[in-house]
mmCIF file of C-alpha atoms in Angstrom:
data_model
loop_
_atom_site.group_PDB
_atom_site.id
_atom_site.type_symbol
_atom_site.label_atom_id
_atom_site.label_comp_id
_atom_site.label_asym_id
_atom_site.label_seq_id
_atom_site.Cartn_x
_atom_site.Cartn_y
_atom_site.Cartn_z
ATOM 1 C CA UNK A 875 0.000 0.000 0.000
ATOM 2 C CA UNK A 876 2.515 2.368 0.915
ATOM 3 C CA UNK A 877 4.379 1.452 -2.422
ATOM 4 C CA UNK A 878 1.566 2.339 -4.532
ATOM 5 C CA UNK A 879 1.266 6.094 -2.448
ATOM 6 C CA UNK A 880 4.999 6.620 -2.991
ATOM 7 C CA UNK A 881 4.291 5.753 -7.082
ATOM 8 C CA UNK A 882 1.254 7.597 -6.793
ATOM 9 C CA UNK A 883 2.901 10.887 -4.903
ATOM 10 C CA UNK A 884 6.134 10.423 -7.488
ATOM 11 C CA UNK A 885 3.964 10.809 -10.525
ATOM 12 C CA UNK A 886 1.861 13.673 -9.258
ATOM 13 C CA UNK A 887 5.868 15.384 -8.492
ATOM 14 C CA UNK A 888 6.349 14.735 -12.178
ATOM 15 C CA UNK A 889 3.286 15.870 -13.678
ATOM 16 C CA UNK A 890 4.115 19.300 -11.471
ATOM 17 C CA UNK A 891 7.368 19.640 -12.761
ATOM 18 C CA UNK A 892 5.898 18.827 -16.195
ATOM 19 C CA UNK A 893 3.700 21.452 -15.544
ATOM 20 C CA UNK A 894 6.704 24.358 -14.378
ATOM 21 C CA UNK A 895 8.195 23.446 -18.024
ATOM 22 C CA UNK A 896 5.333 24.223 -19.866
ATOM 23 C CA UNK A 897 4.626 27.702 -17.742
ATOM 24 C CA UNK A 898 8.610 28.439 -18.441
ATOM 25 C CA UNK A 899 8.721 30.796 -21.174
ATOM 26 C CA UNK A 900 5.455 29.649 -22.671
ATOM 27 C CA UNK A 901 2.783 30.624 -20.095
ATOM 28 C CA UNK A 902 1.840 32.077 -16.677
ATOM 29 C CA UNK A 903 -0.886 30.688 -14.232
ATOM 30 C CA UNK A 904 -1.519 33.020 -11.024
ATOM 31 C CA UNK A 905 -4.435 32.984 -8.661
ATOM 32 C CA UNK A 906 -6.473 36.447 -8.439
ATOM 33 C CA UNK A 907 -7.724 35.806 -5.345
ATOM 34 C CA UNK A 908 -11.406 34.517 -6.341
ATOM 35 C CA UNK A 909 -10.576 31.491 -7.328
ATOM 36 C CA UNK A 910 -10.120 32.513 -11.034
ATOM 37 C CA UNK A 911 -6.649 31.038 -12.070
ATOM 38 C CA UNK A 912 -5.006 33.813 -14.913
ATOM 39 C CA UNK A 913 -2.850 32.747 -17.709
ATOM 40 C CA UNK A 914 -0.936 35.285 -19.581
ATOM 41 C CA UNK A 915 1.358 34.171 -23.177
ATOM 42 C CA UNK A 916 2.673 36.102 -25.812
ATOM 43 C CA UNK A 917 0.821 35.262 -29.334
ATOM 44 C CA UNK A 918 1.935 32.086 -30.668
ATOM 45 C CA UNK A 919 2.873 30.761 -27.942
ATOM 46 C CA UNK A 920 1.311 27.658 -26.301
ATOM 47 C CA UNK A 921 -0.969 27.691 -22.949
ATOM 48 C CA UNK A 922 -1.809 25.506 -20.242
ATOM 49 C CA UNK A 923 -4.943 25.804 -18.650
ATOM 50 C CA UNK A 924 -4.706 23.699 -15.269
ATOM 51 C CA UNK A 925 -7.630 21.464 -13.926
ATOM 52 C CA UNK A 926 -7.578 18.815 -11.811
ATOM 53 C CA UNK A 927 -10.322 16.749 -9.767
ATOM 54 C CA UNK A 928 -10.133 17.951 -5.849
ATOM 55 C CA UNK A 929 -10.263 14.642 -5.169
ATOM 56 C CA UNK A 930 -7.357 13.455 -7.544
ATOM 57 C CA UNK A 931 -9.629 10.457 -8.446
ATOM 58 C CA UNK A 932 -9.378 8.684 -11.469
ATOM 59 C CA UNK A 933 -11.145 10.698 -14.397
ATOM 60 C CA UNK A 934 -10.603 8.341 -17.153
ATOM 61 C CA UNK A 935 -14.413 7.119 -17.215
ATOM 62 C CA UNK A 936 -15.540 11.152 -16.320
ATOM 63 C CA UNK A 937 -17.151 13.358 -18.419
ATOM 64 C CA UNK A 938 -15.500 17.135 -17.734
ATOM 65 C CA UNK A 939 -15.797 19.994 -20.265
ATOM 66 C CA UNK A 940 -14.021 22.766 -21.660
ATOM 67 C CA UNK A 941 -15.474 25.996 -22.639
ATOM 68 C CA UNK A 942 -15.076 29.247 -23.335
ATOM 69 C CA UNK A 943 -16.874 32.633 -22.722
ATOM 70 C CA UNK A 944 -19.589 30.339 -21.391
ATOM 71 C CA UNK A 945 -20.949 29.180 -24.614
ATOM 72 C CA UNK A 946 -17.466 28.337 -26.886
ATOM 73 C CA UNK A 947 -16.753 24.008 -26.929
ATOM 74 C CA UNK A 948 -13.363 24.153 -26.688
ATOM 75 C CA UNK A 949 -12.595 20.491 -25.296
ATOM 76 C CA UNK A 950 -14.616 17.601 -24.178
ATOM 77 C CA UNK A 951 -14.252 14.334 -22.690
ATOM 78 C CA UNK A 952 -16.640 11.371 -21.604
ATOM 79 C CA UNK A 953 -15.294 7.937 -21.293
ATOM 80 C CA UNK A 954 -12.206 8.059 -23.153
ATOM 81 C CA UNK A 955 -14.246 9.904 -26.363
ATOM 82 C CA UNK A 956 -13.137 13.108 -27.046
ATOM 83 C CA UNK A 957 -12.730 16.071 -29.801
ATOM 84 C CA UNK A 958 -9.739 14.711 -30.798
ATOM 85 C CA UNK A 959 -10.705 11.109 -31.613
ATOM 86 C CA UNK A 960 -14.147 11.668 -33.865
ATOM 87 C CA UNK A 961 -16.357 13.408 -31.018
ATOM 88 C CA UNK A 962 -18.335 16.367 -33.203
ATOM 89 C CA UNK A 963 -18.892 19.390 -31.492
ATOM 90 C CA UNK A 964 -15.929 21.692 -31.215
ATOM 91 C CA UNK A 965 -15.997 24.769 -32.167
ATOM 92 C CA UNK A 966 -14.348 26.074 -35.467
ATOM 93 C CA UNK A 967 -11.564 27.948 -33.879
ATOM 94 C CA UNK A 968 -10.203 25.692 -31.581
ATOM 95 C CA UNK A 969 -10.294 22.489 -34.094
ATOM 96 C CA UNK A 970 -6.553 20.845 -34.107
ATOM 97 C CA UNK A 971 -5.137 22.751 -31.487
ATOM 98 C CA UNK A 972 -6.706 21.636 -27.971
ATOM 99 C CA UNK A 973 -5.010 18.784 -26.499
ATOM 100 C CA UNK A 974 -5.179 16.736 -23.171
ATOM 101 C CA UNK A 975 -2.787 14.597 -20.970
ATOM 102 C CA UNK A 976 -4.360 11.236 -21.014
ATOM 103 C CA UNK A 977 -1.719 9.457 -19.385
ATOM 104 C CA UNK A 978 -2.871 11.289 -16.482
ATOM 105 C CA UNK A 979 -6.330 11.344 -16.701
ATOM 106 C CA UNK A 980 -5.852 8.658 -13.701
ATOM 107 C CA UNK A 981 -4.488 11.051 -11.521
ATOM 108 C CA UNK A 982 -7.456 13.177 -11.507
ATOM 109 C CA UNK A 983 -5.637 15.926 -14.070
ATOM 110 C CA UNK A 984 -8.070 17.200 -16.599
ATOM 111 C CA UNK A 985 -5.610 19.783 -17.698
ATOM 112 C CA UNK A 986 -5.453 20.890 -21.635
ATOM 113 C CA UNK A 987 -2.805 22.711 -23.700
ATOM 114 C CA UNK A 988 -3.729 25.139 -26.727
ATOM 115 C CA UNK A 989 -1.484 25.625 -29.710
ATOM 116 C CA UNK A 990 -0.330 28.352 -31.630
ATOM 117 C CA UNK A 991 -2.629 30.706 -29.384
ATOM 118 C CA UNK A 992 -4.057 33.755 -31.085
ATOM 119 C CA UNK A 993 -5.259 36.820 -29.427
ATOM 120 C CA UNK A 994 -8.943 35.880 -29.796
ATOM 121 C CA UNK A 995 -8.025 32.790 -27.605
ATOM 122 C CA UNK A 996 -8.325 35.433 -24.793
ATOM 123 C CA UNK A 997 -11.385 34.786 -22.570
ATOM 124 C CA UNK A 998 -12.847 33.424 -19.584
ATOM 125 C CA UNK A 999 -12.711 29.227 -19.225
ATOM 126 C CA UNK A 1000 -14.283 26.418 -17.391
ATOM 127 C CA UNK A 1001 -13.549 23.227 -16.433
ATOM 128 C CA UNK A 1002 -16.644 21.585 -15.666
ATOM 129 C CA UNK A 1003 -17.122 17.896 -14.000
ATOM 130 C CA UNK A 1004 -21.073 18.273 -14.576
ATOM 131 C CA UNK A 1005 -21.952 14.614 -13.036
ATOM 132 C CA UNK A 1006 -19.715 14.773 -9.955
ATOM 133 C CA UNK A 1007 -21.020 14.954 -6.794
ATOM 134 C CA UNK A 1008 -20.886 17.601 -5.560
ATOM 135 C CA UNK A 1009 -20.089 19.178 -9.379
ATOM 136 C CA UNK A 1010 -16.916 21.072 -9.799
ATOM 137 C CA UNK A 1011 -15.877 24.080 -11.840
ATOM 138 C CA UNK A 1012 -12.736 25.208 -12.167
ATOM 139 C CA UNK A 1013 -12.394 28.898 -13.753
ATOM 140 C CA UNK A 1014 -9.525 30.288 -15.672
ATOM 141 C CA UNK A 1015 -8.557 33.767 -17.609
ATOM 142 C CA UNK A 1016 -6.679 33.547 -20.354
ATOM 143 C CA UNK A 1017 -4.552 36.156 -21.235
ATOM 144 C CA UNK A 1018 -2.513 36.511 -24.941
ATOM 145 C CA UNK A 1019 -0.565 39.475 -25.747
ATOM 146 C CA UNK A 1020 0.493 41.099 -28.926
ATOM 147 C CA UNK A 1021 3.374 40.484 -30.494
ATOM 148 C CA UNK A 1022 4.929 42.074 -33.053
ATOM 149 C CA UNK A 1023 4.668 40.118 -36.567
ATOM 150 C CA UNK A 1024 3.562 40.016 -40.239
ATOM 151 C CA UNK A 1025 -0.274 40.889 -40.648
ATOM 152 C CA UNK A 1026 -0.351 41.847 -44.056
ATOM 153 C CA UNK A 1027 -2.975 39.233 -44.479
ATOM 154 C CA UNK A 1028 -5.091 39.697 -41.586
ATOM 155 C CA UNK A 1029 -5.434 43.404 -41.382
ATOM 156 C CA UNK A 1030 -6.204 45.896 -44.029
ATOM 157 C CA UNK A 1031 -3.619 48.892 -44.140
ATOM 158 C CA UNK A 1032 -0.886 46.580 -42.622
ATOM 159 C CA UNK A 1033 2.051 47.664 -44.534
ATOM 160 C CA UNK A 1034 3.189 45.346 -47.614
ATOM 161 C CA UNK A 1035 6.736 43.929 -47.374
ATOM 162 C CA UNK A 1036 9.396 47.038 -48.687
ATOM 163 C CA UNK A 1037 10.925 46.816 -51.615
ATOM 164 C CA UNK A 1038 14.583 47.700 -51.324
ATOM 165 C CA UNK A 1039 17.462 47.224 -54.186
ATOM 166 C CA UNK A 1040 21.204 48.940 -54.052
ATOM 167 C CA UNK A 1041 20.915 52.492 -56.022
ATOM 168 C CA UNK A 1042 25.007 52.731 -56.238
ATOM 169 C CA UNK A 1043 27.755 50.586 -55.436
ATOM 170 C CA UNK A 1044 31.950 51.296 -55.578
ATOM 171 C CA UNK A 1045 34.329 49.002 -54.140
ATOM 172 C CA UNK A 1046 33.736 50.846 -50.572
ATOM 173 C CA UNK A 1047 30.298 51.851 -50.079
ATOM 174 C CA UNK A 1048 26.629 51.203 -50.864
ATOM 175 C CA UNK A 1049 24.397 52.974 -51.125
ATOM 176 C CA UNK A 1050 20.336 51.074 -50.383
ATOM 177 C CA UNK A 1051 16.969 52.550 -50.894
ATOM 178 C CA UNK A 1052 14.116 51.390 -49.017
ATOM 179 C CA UNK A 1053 10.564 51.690 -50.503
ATOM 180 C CA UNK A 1054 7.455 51.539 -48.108
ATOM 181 C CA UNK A 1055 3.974 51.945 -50.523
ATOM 182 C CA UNK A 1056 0.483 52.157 -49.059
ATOM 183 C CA UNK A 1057 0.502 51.446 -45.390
ATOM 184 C CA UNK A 1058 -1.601 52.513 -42.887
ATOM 185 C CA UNK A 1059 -1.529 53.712 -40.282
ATOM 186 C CA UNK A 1060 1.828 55.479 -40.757
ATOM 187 C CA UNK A 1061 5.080 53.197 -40.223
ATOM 188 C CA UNK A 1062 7.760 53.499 -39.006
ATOM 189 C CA UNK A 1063 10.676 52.276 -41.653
ATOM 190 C CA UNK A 1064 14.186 51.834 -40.922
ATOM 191 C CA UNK A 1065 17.368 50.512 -42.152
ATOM 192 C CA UNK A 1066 19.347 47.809 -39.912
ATOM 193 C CA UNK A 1067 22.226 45.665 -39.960
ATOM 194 C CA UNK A 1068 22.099 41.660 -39.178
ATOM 195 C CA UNK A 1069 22.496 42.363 -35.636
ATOM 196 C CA UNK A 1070 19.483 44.275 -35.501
ATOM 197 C CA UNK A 1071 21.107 47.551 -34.644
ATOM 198 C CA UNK A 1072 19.456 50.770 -36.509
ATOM 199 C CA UNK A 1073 21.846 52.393 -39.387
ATOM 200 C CA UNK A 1074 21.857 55.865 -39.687
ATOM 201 C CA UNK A 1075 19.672 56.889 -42.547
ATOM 202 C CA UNK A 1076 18.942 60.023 -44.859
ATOM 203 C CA UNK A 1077 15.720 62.144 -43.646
ATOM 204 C CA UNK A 1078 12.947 59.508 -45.097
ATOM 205 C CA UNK A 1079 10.828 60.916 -47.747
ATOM 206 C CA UNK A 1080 7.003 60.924 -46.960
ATOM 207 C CA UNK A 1081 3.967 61.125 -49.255
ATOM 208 C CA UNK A 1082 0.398 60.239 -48.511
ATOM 209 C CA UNK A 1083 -2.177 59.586 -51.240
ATOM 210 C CA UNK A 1084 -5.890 58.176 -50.040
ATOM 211 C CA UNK A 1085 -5.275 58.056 -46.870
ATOM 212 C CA UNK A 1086 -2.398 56.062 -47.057
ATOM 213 C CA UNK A 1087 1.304 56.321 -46.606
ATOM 214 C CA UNK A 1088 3.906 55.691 -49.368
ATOM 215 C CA UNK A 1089 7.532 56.030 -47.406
ATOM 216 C CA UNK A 1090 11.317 56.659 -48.913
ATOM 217 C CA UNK A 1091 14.161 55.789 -46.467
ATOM 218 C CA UNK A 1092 17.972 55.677 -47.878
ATOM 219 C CA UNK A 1093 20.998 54.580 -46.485
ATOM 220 C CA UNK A 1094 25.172 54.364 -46.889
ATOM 221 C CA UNK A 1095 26.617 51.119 -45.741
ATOM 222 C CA UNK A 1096 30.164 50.184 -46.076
ATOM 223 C CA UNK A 1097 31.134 46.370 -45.160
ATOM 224 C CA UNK A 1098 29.606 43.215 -46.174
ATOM 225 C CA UNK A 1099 26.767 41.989 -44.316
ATOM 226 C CA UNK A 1100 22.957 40.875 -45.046
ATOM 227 C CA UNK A 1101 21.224 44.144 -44.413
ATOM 228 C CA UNK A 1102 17.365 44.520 -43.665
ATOM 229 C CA UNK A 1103 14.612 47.294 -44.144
ATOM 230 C CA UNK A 1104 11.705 47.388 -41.319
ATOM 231 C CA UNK A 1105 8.375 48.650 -41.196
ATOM 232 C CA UNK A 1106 6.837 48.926 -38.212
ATOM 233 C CA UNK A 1107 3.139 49.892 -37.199
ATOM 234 C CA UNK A 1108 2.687 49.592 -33.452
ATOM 235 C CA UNK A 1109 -1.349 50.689 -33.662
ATOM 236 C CA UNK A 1110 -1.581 47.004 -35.294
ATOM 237 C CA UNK A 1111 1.396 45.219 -33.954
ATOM 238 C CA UNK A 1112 2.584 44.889 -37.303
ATOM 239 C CA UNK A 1113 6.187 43.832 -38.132
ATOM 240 C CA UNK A 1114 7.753 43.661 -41.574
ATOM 241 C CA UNK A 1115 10.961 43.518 -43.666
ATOM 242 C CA UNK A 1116 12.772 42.707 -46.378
ATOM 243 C CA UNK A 1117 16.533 41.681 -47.048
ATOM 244 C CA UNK A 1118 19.340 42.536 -48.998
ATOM 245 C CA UNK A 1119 23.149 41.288 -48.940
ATOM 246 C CA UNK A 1120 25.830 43.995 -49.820
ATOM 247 C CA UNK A 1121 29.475 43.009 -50.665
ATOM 248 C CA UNK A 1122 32.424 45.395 -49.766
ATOM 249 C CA UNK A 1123 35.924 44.053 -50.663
ATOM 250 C CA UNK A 1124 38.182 45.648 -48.019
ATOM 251 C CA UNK A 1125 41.254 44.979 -49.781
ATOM 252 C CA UNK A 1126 40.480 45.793 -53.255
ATOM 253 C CA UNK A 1127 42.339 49.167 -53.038
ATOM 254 C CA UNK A 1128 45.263 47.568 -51.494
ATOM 255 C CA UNK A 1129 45.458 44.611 -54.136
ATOM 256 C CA UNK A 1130 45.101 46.881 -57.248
ATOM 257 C CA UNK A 1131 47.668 49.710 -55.219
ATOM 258 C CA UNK A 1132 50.079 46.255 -54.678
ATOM 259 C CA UNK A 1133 49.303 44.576 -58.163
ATOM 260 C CA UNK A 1134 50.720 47.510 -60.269
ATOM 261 C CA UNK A 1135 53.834 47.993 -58.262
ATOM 262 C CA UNK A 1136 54.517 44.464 -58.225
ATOM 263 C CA UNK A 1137 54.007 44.341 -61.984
ATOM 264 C CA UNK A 1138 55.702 47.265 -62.545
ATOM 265 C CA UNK A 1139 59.124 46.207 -60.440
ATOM 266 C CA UNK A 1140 59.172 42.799 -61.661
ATOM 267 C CA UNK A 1141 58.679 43.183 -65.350
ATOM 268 C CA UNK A 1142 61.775 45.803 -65.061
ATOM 269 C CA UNK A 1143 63.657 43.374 -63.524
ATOM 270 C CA UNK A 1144 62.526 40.409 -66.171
ATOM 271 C CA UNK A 1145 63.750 42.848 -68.931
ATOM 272 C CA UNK A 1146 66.941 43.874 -67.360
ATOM 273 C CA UNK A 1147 67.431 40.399 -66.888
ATOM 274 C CA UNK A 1148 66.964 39.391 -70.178
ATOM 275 C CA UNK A 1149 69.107 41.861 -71.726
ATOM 276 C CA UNK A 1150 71.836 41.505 -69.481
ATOM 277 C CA UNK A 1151 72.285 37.637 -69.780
ATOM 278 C CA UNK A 1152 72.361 37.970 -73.387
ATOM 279 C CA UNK A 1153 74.839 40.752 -73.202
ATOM 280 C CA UNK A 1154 77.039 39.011 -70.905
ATOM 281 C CA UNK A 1155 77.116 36.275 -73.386
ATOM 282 C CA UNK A 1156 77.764 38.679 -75.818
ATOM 283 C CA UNK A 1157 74.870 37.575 -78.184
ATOM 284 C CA UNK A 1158 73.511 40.552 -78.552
ATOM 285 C CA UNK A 1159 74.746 44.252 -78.017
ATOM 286 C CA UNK A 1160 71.894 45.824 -75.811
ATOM 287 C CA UNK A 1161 69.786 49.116 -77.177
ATOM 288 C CA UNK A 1162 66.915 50.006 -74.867
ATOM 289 C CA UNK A 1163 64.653 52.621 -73.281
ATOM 290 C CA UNK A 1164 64.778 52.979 -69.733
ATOM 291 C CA UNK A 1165 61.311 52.871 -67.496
ATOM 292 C CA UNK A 1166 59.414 51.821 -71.067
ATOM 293 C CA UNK A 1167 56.063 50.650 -69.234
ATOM 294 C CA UNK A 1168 52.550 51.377 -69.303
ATOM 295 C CA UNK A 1169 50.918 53.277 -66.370
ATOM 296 C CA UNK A 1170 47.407 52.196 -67.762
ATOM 297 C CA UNK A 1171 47.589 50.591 -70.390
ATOM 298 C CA UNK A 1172 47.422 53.431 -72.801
ATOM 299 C CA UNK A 1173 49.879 53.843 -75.319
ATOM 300 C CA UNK A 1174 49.435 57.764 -75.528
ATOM 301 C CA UNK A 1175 50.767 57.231 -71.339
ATOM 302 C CA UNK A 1176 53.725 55.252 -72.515
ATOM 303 C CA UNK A 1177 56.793 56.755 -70.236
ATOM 304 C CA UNK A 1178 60.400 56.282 -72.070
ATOM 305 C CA UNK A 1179 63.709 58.120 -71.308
ATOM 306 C CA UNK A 1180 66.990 58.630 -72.821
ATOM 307 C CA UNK A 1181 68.770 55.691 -74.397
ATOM 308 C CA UNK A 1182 71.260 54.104 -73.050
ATOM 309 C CA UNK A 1183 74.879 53.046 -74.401
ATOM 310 C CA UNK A 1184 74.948 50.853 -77.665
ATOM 311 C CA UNK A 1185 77.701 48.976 -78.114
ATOM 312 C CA UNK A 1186 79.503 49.719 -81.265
ATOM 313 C CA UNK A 1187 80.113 46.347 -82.455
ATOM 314 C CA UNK A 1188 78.776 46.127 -85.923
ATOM 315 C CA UNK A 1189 78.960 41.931 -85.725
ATOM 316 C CA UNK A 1190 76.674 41.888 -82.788
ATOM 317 C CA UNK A 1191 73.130 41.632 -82.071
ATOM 318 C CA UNK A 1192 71.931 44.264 -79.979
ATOM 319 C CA UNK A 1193 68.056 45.015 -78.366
ATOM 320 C CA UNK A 1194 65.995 48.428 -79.066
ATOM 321 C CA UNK A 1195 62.647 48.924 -77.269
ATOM 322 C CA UNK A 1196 59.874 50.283 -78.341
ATOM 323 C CA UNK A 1197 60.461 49.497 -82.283
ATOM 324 C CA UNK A 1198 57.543 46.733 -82.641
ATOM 325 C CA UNK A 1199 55.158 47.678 -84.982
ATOM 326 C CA UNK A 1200 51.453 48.440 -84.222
ATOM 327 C CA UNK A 1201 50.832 44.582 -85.314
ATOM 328 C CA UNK A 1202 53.518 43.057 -83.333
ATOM 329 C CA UNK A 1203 51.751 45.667 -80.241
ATOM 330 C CA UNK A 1204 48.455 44.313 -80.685
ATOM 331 C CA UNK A 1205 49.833 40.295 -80.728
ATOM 332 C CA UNK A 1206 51.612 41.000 -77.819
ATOM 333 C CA UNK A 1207 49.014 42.922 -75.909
ATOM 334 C CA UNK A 1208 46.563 39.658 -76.313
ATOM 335 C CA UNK A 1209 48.766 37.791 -74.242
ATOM 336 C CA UNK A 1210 48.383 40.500 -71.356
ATOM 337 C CA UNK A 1211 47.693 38.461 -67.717
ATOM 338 C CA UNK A 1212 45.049 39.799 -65.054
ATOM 339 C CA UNK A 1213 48.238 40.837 -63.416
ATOM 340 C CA UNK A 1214 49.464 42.785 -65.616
ATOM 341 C CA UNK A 1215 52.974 40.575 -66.011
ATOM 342 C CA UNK A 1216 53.412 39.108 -69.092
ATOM 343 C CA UNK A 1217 56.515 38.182 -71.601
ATOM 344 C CA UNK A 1218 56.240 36.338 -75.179
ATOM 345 C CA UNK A 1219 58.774 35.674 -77.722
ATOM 346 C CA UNK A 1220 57.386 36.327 -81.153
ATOM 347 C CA UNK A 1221 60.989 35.667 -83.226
ATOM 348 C CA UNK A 1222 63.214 38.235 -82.111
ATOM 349 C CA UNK A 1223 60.556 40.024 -80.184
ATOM 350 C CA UNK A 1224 59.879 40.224 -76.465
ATOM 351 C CA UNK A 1225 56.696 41.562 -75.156
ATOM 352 C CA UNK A 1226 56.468 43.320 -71.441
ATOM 353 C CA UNK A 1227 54.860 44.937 -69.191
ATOM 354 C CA UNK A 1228 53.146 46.691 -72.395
ATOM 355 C CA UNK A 1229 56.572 47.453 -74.176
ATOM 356 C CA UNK A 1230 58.328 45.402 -77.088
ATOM 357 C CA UNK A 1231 61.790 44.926 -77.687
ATOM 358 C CA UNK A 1232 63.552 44.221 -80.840
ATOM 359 C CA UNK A 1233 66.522 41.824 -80.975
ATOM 360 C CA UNK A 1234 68.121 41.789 -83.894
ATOM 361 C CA UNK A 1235 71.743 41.693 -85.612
ATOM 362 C CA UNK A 1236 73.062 45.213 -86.545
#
């Protein structure tokens, strides 16, 4: 006997526990003093609504039901039949979302849970044991607050979702519009970054036609990052955005600033190279223009400088730059790299950095 009061008192312990889970967070059962147990959520959250036979008799084979505003069938239960299992009856609004704990319908707990509660789920309920003697009624206030979400379907003059796009882009800023059309009441619209903060914005741009506002908001951005426009209409609790992701390349600058030195120091020193080997082998007899390189690529931008020494060897081969013809230019321009850093031998030709140099015997 005493074993089946210590299972009895251990499952009651775990129901109540069961019970502080489901209030955590999700929903909040205080007593007002009149008996009337109140239950506040947040919108869309679920709620508990506690009964439970004084008694804590077995209610399997009871009939208790649920209603609400004194009329509404929210839940009901005879004999293991129920709303839930083919029982007609329930009202419209409640259909798929009531549910009961039937593993402890032998502990006297009568208890239901709804889903997904709306703010019309707010209202006074029973829990009523009609056929027990003496009958019991357990009352119970629901509470469900606003929360802040989309109702562009459910209300009319909710704001739509904003249409935003990227007006201007360079490699270091962006700059996003933000296009609010027909709301009403007036929203608030605002730009803000994936951590929610608020991005300073131009002075938004405000016209109303019919009654309803159409609203302008711009802003200037300048790293990556997935970037969101909000309109807000508290009158309603409405709550909408829409996204955009910007990309800012921090080191382009650098990498172009880098990129043309580095092309520019190492095709000098592949052409110095060049000609010096061949001189020191005495193939050729080196004739060239110092610094012959393009800045940007345009030959009207072509720097040269004074020649330097020719040797006067009239046997040798010597190397004059900037003698290719406009053909041997454009053949040697096709092999140019993204770098910028390129060399072909076409004959006695070779291409770089933009400048060709003639090899040939004098």
């Amino acid at each position: 006997m005493d074993d089946l009061k210590l299972q009895s008192t251990a499952r009651e312990l775990l129901f109540f526990c069961f019970c502080l889970l489901t209030l955590s967070g999700k929903t909040l059962g205080l007593p007002n003093g009149s008996g009337v147990v109140r239950v506040v959520v947040k919108e869309g959250s679920d709620a508990f609504l506690p009964c439970s036979l004084s008694t804590k008799e077995n209610a399997e084979e009871k009939l208790f039901d649920w209603k609400k505003d004194g009329g509404k069938e929210v839940f009901f239960y005879v004999g293991g039949l129920h709303y839930n299992n083919g029982r007609p009856g329930q009202d419209q609004r409640f259909k798929g979302r009531v549910s009961h704990f039937q593993d402890d319908l032998k502990y006297g707990n009568a208890s239901i849970i709804i889903r997904n509660t709306k703010v019309t789920d707010s209202g006074d309920y029973t829990c009523d044991f009609p056929l027990l003697q003496p009958r019991q009624i357990s009352h119970i206030k629901l509470v469900v607050d606003f929360t802040f979400r989309d109702r562009s379907g459910e209300i009319s003059g909710a704001s739509p979702e904003p249409s935003v796009k990227i007006l201007n882009q360079t490699q270091d800023v962006a700059l996003l519009q933000c296009e609010v059309r027909g709301a009403s009441p007036k929203p608030t619209v605002e730009w803000q970054d994936s951590a929610g903060n608020k991005l300073p914005a131009e002075e938004p741009q405000v016209s109303e036609r019919g009654g309803s506002f159409y609203i302008t908001v711009n802003t200037t951005v300048m790293k990556t990052d997935h970037y969101r426009c909000v309109a807000t209409q508290e009158e309603i609790h409405h709550h909408i955005y829409a996204e955009t992701y910007v990309y800012i390349c921090d080191t382009c600058s650098k990498m172009d600033v880098t990129g043309l030195l580095s092309a520019f120091v190492l095709g000098a020193l592949t052409v110095a190279t060049v000609q010096a080997l061949l001189a020191a082998t005495k193939f050729i007899t080196a004739r060239s223009n110092k610094d012959c390189f393009y800045l940007t690529g345009a030959a009207e931008e072509r720097q040269q400088s004074e020649e330097t020494d020719r040797m006067t060897s009239s046997t040798e081969p010597y190397v004059e730059s900037n003698l290719c013809s406009p053909s041997d230019e454009a053949a040697g321009a096709a092999t140019n790299s993204p770098a910028g850093l390129w060399t072909t031998v076409l004959n006695t030709r070779v291409w770089q950095n933009g400048c060709c140099h003639l090899f040939y015997i004098k």
